[in-house]
Amino acid sequence: MSQVNTLHLRDYPKNPTKVYLYGTCLADSLFPDSGIDAIEFLERQGIEVIFPQGQSCCGQPAYNSGYTDEAKAVALEQIRHFPLDIPIVIISGSCGGMMRHHYKDLLKDEPGIEKFCDRIFEFTEFLVNSLNVQLNDSGPAERVALHTSCAARREMGVHITGKKLIEQLDNVELVTHDYESECCGFGGTFSVKHGDISNVMVSDKTKNLVNADVVRYVSADWGCMMNINGSLEHQKESLRGEHIASYLLARNAMDNTGDKS
Amino acid sequence: MSVDQVNPNDESKYAASARAFRDNVSRDLANDELRSNFRGAMDYLVDKRKTALSDSDELETLREQCKLIKQRCLVKLPHLLEALEEKLTANGIKVHWAETITEANEIIAEIIESKNGKTVVKGKSMVSEETALNDHLESRDIECLESDMGEYIVQLAKEHPSHIIMPAIHQNKKQVADLFAKNIEGFEHTTDVDALIQQGRNVLRDKFCNADVGVSGVNFAVAETGTLCLVENEGNGRMCTTVPDLHIAITGIEKVVEHLSDVPPLLSLLTRSATGQAISTYFNMISHPRQQDEKDGPGEVHLVLLDNGRSQMYSDDELRQTLQCIRCGACMNHCPVYTRIGGHAYGTVYPGPIGKIVSPHMLGLEATTNLPTASSLCGACGEVCPVKIPIPKLLLRLRQESVKPKGAPQVMKGQGSGRKTSEAFIWSVWSMIHKQPLFYRTSMWFATRLRFLMPKKLGAWTVARSAPKLAPKTLHERIKEREQAAKGK
Ligand code: SF4
């Protein structure tokens, strides 16, 4: 059984009416639009979205740096703010991987942690597997690329769901760029601690994206996009990445009844 | 600093070159030819593996099976090592135990000297690289010739292997031709790979016939039957282990497997993961010295079993998984960091992801502190590892050990050596802010309002990227406003 198959062997809530949104710290202070767009998109699907104001960061930065106790204190605080037994939709694959998989280790002594982790769904994964969304495409014809973060790809299987959603957009041609599955070189503190290696990786990634001759690339991870967009801007390239929540919202401006909303 | 610049008699030569990791990286990233050699070779190997393992169901079934075999053998390791020694001894193979690399080298030199050996031909063995055996033997006037083509190239160039399966992968055919031209008498210049290799082989042929001793590694040591299995493609392994009258094998204690039947699945995944071959050209099974009625094979066979930090890995349930490794090299082939910096930058015997998780036990975490952090944790290594070693998880664990505060239970050599007061302080402040919702929201409110103060230069980040810009308002605030607006409607 392939890893991807195993990833999808989870129970998806059918016809949920209410979800929590986990916004992530990056979206909070740098890219809040994607959080708002995700909420709007979900609401248009008839879902009530609760955003607990007590949330801050999943703890990944400290956890990946080896500071387990510091990460744990923050992680423990997060789970307190999501008491209802409803799905928690998260707009970042790597934070999703942290909360869905690494919390099981980090908070292994916490009662009910398995259950909490099982409620974590990455945004695109949730749209495809739980909501089975059907998209109308109201945008112009264009070529786009998709970048999936490594954690999203390997821990959450999001490269499949992201692709499935974009493929539903009639006027969009999804272009595969060279070395699509290769890491963009972000890796949190890696990009600072080993900046020279990370720089080479992100330069290759941007080169491959630019060569794909697309008008934009979309991704479900602000970590990677901050890295890739930052590099593109530095190189004075016009190409930029957009969060998939914002992109889908913009393309799917028509609701399911066909009314312009 | 490369390994070659360190005094070969210094036991910690690899520790010194691992310490120079950052300098090594700058040096090798600046070498375009080197980078293109690695990228090309890795792409080729990735492709070969993909073709050889195209059935994902079969692959996952086999990986699970191989993982379980290695885990079972590790659980029984002490017992299996005893059984192996007993069986090998009964078969007439002498077993030696070495806790350190110095002990291993000493044992081997003494065996050779007791037979008045002067010349050694070596099959490929990474464990003998680990002990720097060639250097040691040379210091005792014993000549050592590498017989694996890649190792031979590396030896001629006075370098070290840059890959555990393909030691000379950092050189392209033009570079090899130049090297041969300088070192092989009567070399006819060519960049045709087959013709090149053939000329190298002719040199080696002679050496085989005249060597006193053959040294080899071991891929699997079977406890049940007392058999040493050796996987190779060039036939040099077979020559080394059959032509000279004395054969000395050296390997790590983790290479023991319980049953002969454990070997086929491991072998099948090893060769396909490594080079995409269904099976290697040669598979040698050595069970005893030459018998009375036999015409060839060595009169004496020895096995040296090396610890060198392996017991330390073994003592911890999580870190023990490091010992599952069958040294296929797939993790480095798929590693975006290895592909960029190449094998020498690590400064260790084992480069790439496996090198990052194994070297800290061999050289201590202090000398290798930069290795576990030099990863984006992308997970490509763990995804391809044939024995399912959770490499990213072990890297995280080593990061934890590296920054552990003083007084924590001792798990490994050099633990806590990477802890910097400033960094520890930053994370404790970070934690304090993020675990208190009100404090967090207030901090973010201020940060976004004062965003004009944010510096345009952010250290290593802005060398190749523009600095991210804080939003005018946080998501928390905007959602609150949105909710209030909805209520007001
Ligand atoms: S860690 Fe896994 S992939 Fe890497 S060399 Fe060992 S067995 Fe092969």
mmCIF file of N, CA, C and O in Angstrom, chain A residues 154 179 181-183 190 196-198 200-201 204-205 207-208, chain B residues 21 25 28-47 162-163 169-170 329-346 351-354 356 374-376 378 380-381 384:
data_model
loop_
_atom_site.group_PDB
_atom_site.id
_atom_site.type_symbol
_atom_site.label_atom_id
_atom_site.label_comp_id
_atom_site.label_asym_id
_atom_site.label_seq_id
_atom_site.Cartn_x
_atom_site.Cartn_y
_atom_site.Cartn_z
ATOM 1 N N ARG A 154 3.998 14.948 1.885
ATOM 2 C CA ARG A 154 4.377 13.667 2.471
ATOM 3 C C ARG A 154 3.602 13.318 3.734
ATOM 4 O O ARG A 154 3.465 12.164 4.075
ATOM 5 N N TYR A 179 11.042 19.381 -11.605
ATOM 6 C CA TYR A 179 11.348 19.086 -10.199
ATOM 7 C C TYR A 179 10.215 19.542 -9.279
ATOM 8 O O TYR A 179 10.452 20.115 -8.218
ATOM 9 N N SER A 181 8.242 18.097 -7.289
ATOM 10 C CA SER A 181 8.128 17.582 -5.923
ATOM 11 C C SER A 181 9.330 17.969 -5.057
ATOM 12 O O SER A 181 9.390 17.628 -3.892
ATOM 13 N N GLU A 182 10.284 18.702 -5.643
ATOM 14 C CA GLU A 182 11.469 19.004 -4.850
ATOM 15 C C GLU A 182 11.231 20.202 -3.923
ATOM 16 O O GLU A 182 10.531 21.148 -4.264
ATOM 17 N N CYS A 183 11.858 20.111 -2.766
ATOM 18 C CA CYS A 183 11.718 21.128 -1.720
ATOM 19 C C CYS A 183 12.155 22.507 -2.215
ATOM 20 O O CYS A 183 13.127 22.639 -2.948
ATOM 21 N N PHE A 190 15.927 26.447 9.021
ATOM 22 C CA PHE A 190 16.946 25.978 8.068
ATOM 23 C C PHE A 190 17.342 27.100 7.112
ATOM 24 O O PHE A 190 18.520 27.294 6.792
ATOM 25 N N ASP A 196 22.950 29.658 2.836
ATOM 26 C CA ASP A 196 23.564 29.455 1.516
ATOM 27 C C ASP A 196 22.987 28.235 0.792
ATOM 28 O O ASP A 196 22.770 28.272 -0.416
ATOM 29 N N ILE A 197 22.713 27.174 1.540
ATOM 30 C CA ILE A 197 22.122 25.983 0.898
ATOM 31 C C ILE A 197 20.684 26.298 0.493
ATOM 32 O O ILE A 197 20.244 25.999 -0.623
ATOM 33 N N SER A 198 19.966 26.920 1.419
ATOM 34 C CA SER A 198 18.567 27.257 1.171
ATOM 35 C C SER A 198 18.442 28.189 -0.051
ATOM 36 O O SER A 198 17.538 28.016 -0.881
ATOM 37 N N VAL A 200 20.333 28.386 -2.688
ATOM 38 C CA VAL A 200 20.509 27.640 -3.936
ATOM 39 C C VAL A 200 19.234 26.864 -4.263
ATOM 40 O O VAL A 200 18.804 26.790 -5.418
ATOM 41 N N MET A 201 18.617 26.318 -3.217
ATOM 42 C CA MET A 201 17.402 25.536 -3.454
ATOM 43 C C MET A 201 16.265 26.422 -3.956
ATOM 44 O O MET A 201 15.552 26.069 -4.893
ATOM 45 N N ASP A 204 16.733 27.507 -7.569
ATOM 46 C CA ASP A 204 16.341 26.465 -8.526
ATOM 47 C C ASP A 204 14.822 26.395 -8.653
ATOM 48 O O ASP A 204 14.276 26.235 -9.738
ATOM 49 N N LYS A 205 14.151 26.485 -7.507
ATOM 50 C CA LYS A 205 12.684 26.386 -7.521
ATOM 51 C C LYS A 205 12.082 27.524 -8.347
ATOM 52 O O LYS A 205 11.219 27.305 -9.204
ATOM 53 N N LYS A 207 13.514 29.280 -10.660
ATOM 54 C CA LYS A 207 13.877 29.112 -12.073
ATOM 55 C C LYS A 207 12.896 28.144 -12.744
ATOM 56 O O LYS A 207 12.386 28.406 -13.831
ATOM 57 N N ASN A 208 12.615 27.053 -12.074
ATOM 58 C CA ASN A 208 11.710 26.060 -12.653
ATOM 59 C C ASN A 208 10.287 26.593 -12.785
ATOM 60 O O ASN A 208 9.584 26.269 -13.738
ATOM 61 N N PHE B 21 32.109 22.048 8.334
ATOM 62 C CA PHE B 21 30.976 21.890 7.418
ATOM 63 C C PHE B 21 30.614 23.169 6.666
ATOM 64 O O PHE B 21 30.472 23.172 5.446
ATOM 65 N N VAL B 25 30.761 23.736 2.699
ATOM 66 C CA VAL B 25 29.567 24.021 1.898
ATOM 67 C C VAL B 25 29.822 25.218 0.985
ATOM 68 O O VAL B 25 29.542 25.163 -0.217
ATOM 69 N N ASP B 28 32.038 24.165 -1.915
ATOM 70 C CA ASP B 28 31.476 23.278 -2.930
ATOM 71 C C ASP B 28 30.279 23.873 -3.664
ATOM 72 O O ASP B 28 30.022 23.532 -4.818
ATOM 73 N N LEU B 29 29.556 24.776 -2.984
ATOM 74 C CA LEU B 29 28.452 25.436 -3.693
ATOM 75 C C LEU B 29 28.984 26.347 -4.798
ATOM 76 O O LEU B 29 28.306 26.612 -5.784
ATOM 77 N N ALA B 30 30.217 26.803 -4.619
ATOM 78 C CA ALA B 30 30.792 27.714 -5.612
ATOM 79 C C ALA B 30 31.372 26.966 -6.810
ATOM 80 O O ALA B 30 31.798 27.576 -7.783
ATOM 81 N N ASN B 31 31.390 25.642 -6.736
ATOM 82 C CA ASN B 31 31.998 24.839 -7.798
ATOM 83 C C ASN B 31 30.921 24.329 -8.767
ATOM 84 O O ASN B 31 30.258 23.325 -8.525
ATOM 85 N N ASP B 32 30.746 25.042 -9.868
ATOM 86 C CA ASP B 32 29.656 24.722 -10.793
ATOM 87 C C ASP B 32 29.791 23.339 -11.417
ATOM 88 O O ASP B 32 28.801 22.636 -11.613
ATOM 89 N N GLU B 33 31.006 22.959 -11.738
ATOM 90 C CA GLU B 33 31.200 21.658 -12.371
ATOM 91 C C GLU B 33 30.780 20.551 -11.401
ATOM 92 O O GLU B 33 30.072 19.608 -11.761
ATOM 93 N N LEU B 34 31.196 20.696 -10.151
ATOM 94 C CA LEU B 34 30.850 19.715 -9.127
ATOM 95 C C LEU B 34 29.336 19.615 -8.986
ATOM 96 O O LEU B 34 28.758 18.529 -8.929
ATOM 97 N N ARG B 35 28.705 20.779 -8.955
ATOM 98 C CA ARG B 35 27.252 20.768 -8.772
ATOM 99 C C ARG B 35 26.548 20.129 -9.944
ATOM 100 O O ARG B 35 25.571 19.401 -9.780
ATOM 101 N N SER B 36 27.051 20.380 -11.128
ATOM 102 C CA SER B 36 26.361 19.772 -12.265
ATOM 103 C C SER B 36 26.639 18.263 -12.315
ATOM 104 O O SER B 36 25.776 17.476 -12.704
ATOM 105 N N ASN B 37 27.829 17.838 -11.861
ATOM 106 C CA ASN B 37 28.098 16.399 -11.780
ATOM 107 C C ASN B 37 27.105 15.712 -10.839
ATOM 108 O O ASN B 37 26.562 14.648 -11.144
ATOM 109 N N PHE B 38 26.884 16.331 -9.684
ATOM 110 C CA PHE B 38 25.970 15.712 -8.715
ATOM 111 C C PHE B 38 24.534 15.717 -9.209
ATOM 112 O O PHE B 38 23.844 14.716 -9.135
ATOM 113 N N ARG B 39 24.094 16.854 -9.706
ATOM 114 C CA ARG B 39 22.700 16.931 -10.151
ATOM 115 C C ARG B 39 22.435 15.882 -11.233
ATOM 116 O O ARG B 39 21.466 15.131 -11.174
ATOM 117 N N GLY B 40 23.340 15.797 -12.188
ATOM 118 C CA GLY B 40 23.160 14.841 -13.276
ATOM 119 C C GLY B 40 23.131 13.414 -12.766
ATOM 120 O O GLY B 40 22.249 12.620 -13.131
ATOM 121 N N ALA B 41 24.066 13.093 -11.902
ATOM 122 C CA ALA B 41 24.158 11.719 -11.408
ATOM 123 C C ALA B 41 22.957 11.357 -10.541
ATOM 124 O O ALA B 41 22.411 10.253 -10.637
ATOM 125 N N MET B 42 22.527 12.293 -9.700
ATOM 126 C CA MET B 42 21.402 11.996 -8.819
ATOM 127 C C MET B 42 20.110 11.837 -9.613
ATOM 128 O O MET B 42 19.304 10.955 -9.349
ATOM 129 N N ASP B 43 19.917 12.694 -10.611
ATOM 130 C CA ASP B 43 18.729 12.566 -11.455
ATOM 131 C C ASP B 43 18.688 11.188 -12.112
ATOM 132 O O ASP B 43 17.648 10.538 -12.188
ATOM 133 N N TYR B 44 19.857 10.751 -12.555
ATOM 134 C CA TYR B 44 19.961 9.445 -13.220
ATOM 135 C C TYR B 44 19.575 8.337 -12.247
ATOM 136 O O TYR B 44 18.774 7.441 -12.566
ATOM 137 N N LEU B 45 20.121 8.394 -11.024
ATOM 138 C CA LEU B 45 19.857 7.345 -10.047
ATOM 139 C C LEU B 45 18.405 7.344 -9.568
ATOM 140 O O LEU B 45 17.798 6.292 -9.366
ATOM 141 N N VAL B 46 17.854 8.537 -9.411
ATOM 142 C CA VAL B 46 16.453 8.644 -8.990
ATOM 143 C C VAL B 46 15.555 7.983 -10.043
ATOM 144 O O VAL B 46 14.639 7.223 -9.734
ATOM 145 N N ASP B 47 15.879 8.265 -11.281
ATOM 146 C CA ASP B 47 15.118 7.714 -12.378
ATOM 147 C C ASP B 47 15.213 6.191 -12.445
ATOM 148 O O ASP B 47 14.230 5.489 -12.656
ATOM 149 N N SER B 162 32.635 10.261 -2.187
ATOM 150 C CA SER B 162 31.645 11.314 -2.004
ATOM 151 C C SER B 162 30.237 10.732 -1.944
ATOM 152 O O SER B 162 29.262 11.456 -1.810
ATOM 153 N N HIS B 163 30.151 9.408 -2.073
ATOM 154 C CA HIS B 163 28.848 8.736 -2.071
ATOM 155 C C HIS B 163 29.130 7.321 -1.576
ATOM 156 O O HIS B 163 30.192 6.781 -1.874
ATOM 157 N N ILE B 169 31.430 9.601 -7.737
ATOM 158 C CA ILE B 169 30.333 10.208 -8.494
ATOM 159 C C ILE B 169 30.523 11.713 -8.699
ATOM 160 O O ILE B 169 29.927 12.314 -9.581
ATOM 161 N N HIS B 170 31.407 12.327 -7.919
ATOM 162 C CA HIS B 170 31.644 13.774 -8.041
ATOM 163 C C HIS B 170 32.528 14.106 -9.242
ATOM 164 O O HIS B 170 32.715 15.261 -9.575
ATOM 165 N N GLY B 329 22.069 4.042 -0.151
ATOM 166 C CA GLY B 329 22.380 5.353 -0.729
ATOM 167 C C GLY B 329 21.178 6.084 -1.320
ATOM 168 O O GLY B 329 21.315 7.214 -1.782
ATOM 169 N N ALA B 330 20.001 5.462 -1.294
ATOM 170 C CA ALA B 330 18.834 6.115 -1.904
ATOM 171 C C ALA B 330 18.514 7.443 -1.233
ATOM 172 O O ALA B 330 18.089 8.397 -1.890
ATOM 173 N N CYS B 331 18.746 7.515 0.083
ATOM 174 C CA CYS B 331 18.410 8.774 0.773
ATOM 175 C C CYS B 331 19.251 9.924 0.255
ATOM 176 O O CYS B 331 18.767 11.042 0.132
ATOM 177 N N MET B 332 20.520 9.653 -0.054
ATOM 178 C CA MET B 332 21.323 10.765 -0.575
ATOM 179 C C MET B 332 20.952 11.086 -2.024
ATOM 180 O O MET B 332 20.932 12.250 -2.427
ATOM 181 N N ASN B 333 20.631 10.051 -2.793
ATOM 182 C CA ASN B 333 20.244 10.303 -4.184
ATOM 183 C C ASN B 333 19.037 11.230 -4.279
ATOM 184 O O ASN B 333 18.893 11.980 -5.232
ATOM 185 N N HIS B 334 18.141 11.121 -3.291
ATOM 186 C CA HIS B 334 16.904 11.891 -3.334
ATOM 187 C C HIS B 334 16.974 13.166 -2.503
ATOM 188 O O HIS B 334 15.990 13.896 -2.419
ATOM 189 N N CYS B 335 18.098 13.420 -1.889
ATOM 190 C CA CYS B 335 18.181 14.554 -0.962
ATOM 191 C C CYS B 335 18.496 15.858 -1.691
ATOM 192 O O CYS B 335 19.513 15.967 -2.370
ATOM 193 N N PRO B 336 17.624 16.881 -1.555
ATOM 194 C CA PRO B 336 17.881 18.146 -2.252
ATOM 195 C C PRO B 336 19.116 18.870 -1.712
ATOM 196 O O PRO B 336 19.716 19.660 -2.433
ATOM 197 N N VAL B 337 19.494 18.590 -0.467
ATOM 198 C CA VAL B 337 20.692 19.225 0.086
ATOM 199 C C VAL B 337 21.944 18.535 -0.455
ATOM 200 O O VAL B 337 22.862 19.174 -0.972
ATOM 201 N N TYR B 338 21.960 17.200 -0.378
ATOM 202 C CA TYR B 338 23.102 16.444 -0.913
ATOM 203 C C TYR B 338 23.306 16.773 -2.400
ATOM 204 O O TYR B 338 24.426 16.987 -2.857
ATOM 205 N N THR B 339 22.205 16.819 -3.147
ATOM 206 C CA THR B 339 22.284 17.111 -4.581
ATOM 207 C C THR B 339 22.971 18.458 -4.833
ATOM 208 O O THR B 339 23.677 18.615 -5.822
ATOM 209 N N ARG B 340 22.789 19.408 -3.916
ATOM 210 C CA ARG B 340 23.395 20.730 -4.086
ATOM 211 C C ARG B 340 24.840 20.782 -3.592
ATOM 212 O O ARG B 340 25.703 21.328 -4.266
ATOM 213 N N ILE B 341 25.083 20.245 -2.392
ATOM 214 C CA ILE B 341 26.416 20.449 -1.808
ATOM 215 C C ILE B 341 27.375 19.297 -2.091
ATOM 216 O O ILE B 341 28.583 19.428 -1.896
ATOM 217 N N GLY B 342 26.850 18.145 -2.541
ATOM 218 C CA GLY B 342 27.711 17.006 -2.833
ATOM 219 C C GLY B 342 28.180 16.309 -1.571
ATOM 220 O O GLY B 342 27.896 16.757 -0.457
ATOM 221 N N GLY B 343 28.919 15.221 -1.748
ATOM 222 C CA GLY B 343 29.264 14.363 -0.616
ATOM 223 C C GLY B 343 30.417 14.835 0.247
ATOM 224 O O GLY B 343 30.468 14.532 1.437
ATOM 225 N N HIS B 344 31.352 15.575 -0.322
ATOM 226 C CA HIS B 344 32.541 15.941 0.458
ATOM 227 C C HIS B 344 32.286 17.032 1.482
ATOM 228 O O HIS B 344 32.984 17.129 2.479
ATOM 229 N N ALA B 345 31.282 17.870 1.205
ATOM 230 C CA ALA B 345 31.024 19.000 2.097
ATOM 231 C C ALA B 345 30.710 18.538 3.520
ATOM 232 O O ALA B 345 31.026 19.218 4.484
ATOM 233 N N TYR B 346 30.101 17.361 3.644
ATOM 234 C CA TYR B 346 29.732 16.881 4.976
ATOM 235 C C TYR B 346 30.973 16.669 5.854
ATOM 236 O O TYR B 346 30.907 16.771 7.068
ATOM 237 N N PRO B 351 28.029 10.562 3.902
ATOM 238 C CA PRO B 351 27.395 11.851 3.644
ATOM 239 C C PRO B 351 25.876 11.703 3.564
ATOM 240 O O PRO B 351 25.337 10.613 3.775
ATOM 241 N N GLY B 352 25.212 12.785 3.240
ATOM 242 C CA GLY B 352 23.767 12.740 2.986
ATOM 243 C C GLY B 352 22.975 12.482 4.250
ATOM 244 O O GLY B 352 23.506 12.516 5.359
ATOM 245 N N PRO B 353 21.681 12.201 4.065
ATOM 246 C CA PRO B 353 20.801 11.999 5.218
ATOM 247 C C PRO B 353 21.284 10.898 6.173
ATOM 248 O O PRO B 353 21.291 11.104 7.386
ATOM 249 N N ILE B 354 21.713 9.770 5.648
ATOM 250 C CA ILE B 354 22.184 8.721 6.557
ATOM 251 C C ILE B 354 23.413 9.213 7.325
ATOM 252 O O ILE B 354 23.570 8.938 8.519
ATOM 253 N N LYS B 356 23.993 12.198 8.261
ATOM 254 C CA LYS B 356 23.586 13.145 9.294
ATOM 255 C C LYS B 356 23.058 12.438 10.536
ATOM 256 O O LYS B 356 23.117 12.985 11.629
ATOM 257 N N ALA B 374 21.199 20.955 9.031
ATOM 258 C CA ALA B 374 21.326 21.263 7.601
ATOM 259 C C ALA B 374 20.317 20.470 6.784
ATOM 260 O O ALA B 374 20.659 19.767 5.834
ATOM 261 N N SER B 375 19.057 20.573 7.181
ATOM 262 C CA SER B 375 18.004 19.843 6.485
ATOM 263 C C SER B 375 16.737 20.665 6.548
ATOM 264 O O SER B 375 16.421 21.236 7.598
ATOM 265 N N SER B 376 16.002 20.712 5.449
ATOM 266 C CA SER B 376 14.725 21.420 5.468
ATOM 267 C C SER B 376 13.630 20.493 5.980
ATOM 268 O O SER B 376 12.470 20.873 6.008
ATOM 269 N N CYS B 378 12.428 17.977 4.513
ATOM 270 C CA CYS B 378 11.448 17.796 3.439
ATOM 271 C C CYS B 378 10.902 16.380 3.390
ATOM 272 O O CYS B 378 9.837 16.139 2.855
ATOM 273 N N ALA B 380 12.107 13.671 1.824
ATOM 274 C CA ALA B 380 12.354 12.848 0.639
ATOM 275 C C ALA B 380 13.135 11.586 1.011
ATOM 276 O O ALA B 380 12.897 10.507 0.452
ATOM 277 N N CYS B 381 14.041 11.701 1.968
ATOM 278 C CA CYS B 381 14.868 10.556 2.380
ATOM 279 C C CYS B 381 14.022 9.461 3.019
ATOM 280 O O CYS B 381 14.109 8.290 2.647
ATOM 281 N N VAL B 384 11.907 7.265 0.676
ATOM 282 C CA VAL B 384 12.497 6.241 -0.184
ATOM 283 C C VAL B 384 13.270 5.167 0.585
ATOM 284 O O VAL B 384 13.599 4.127 0.027
#
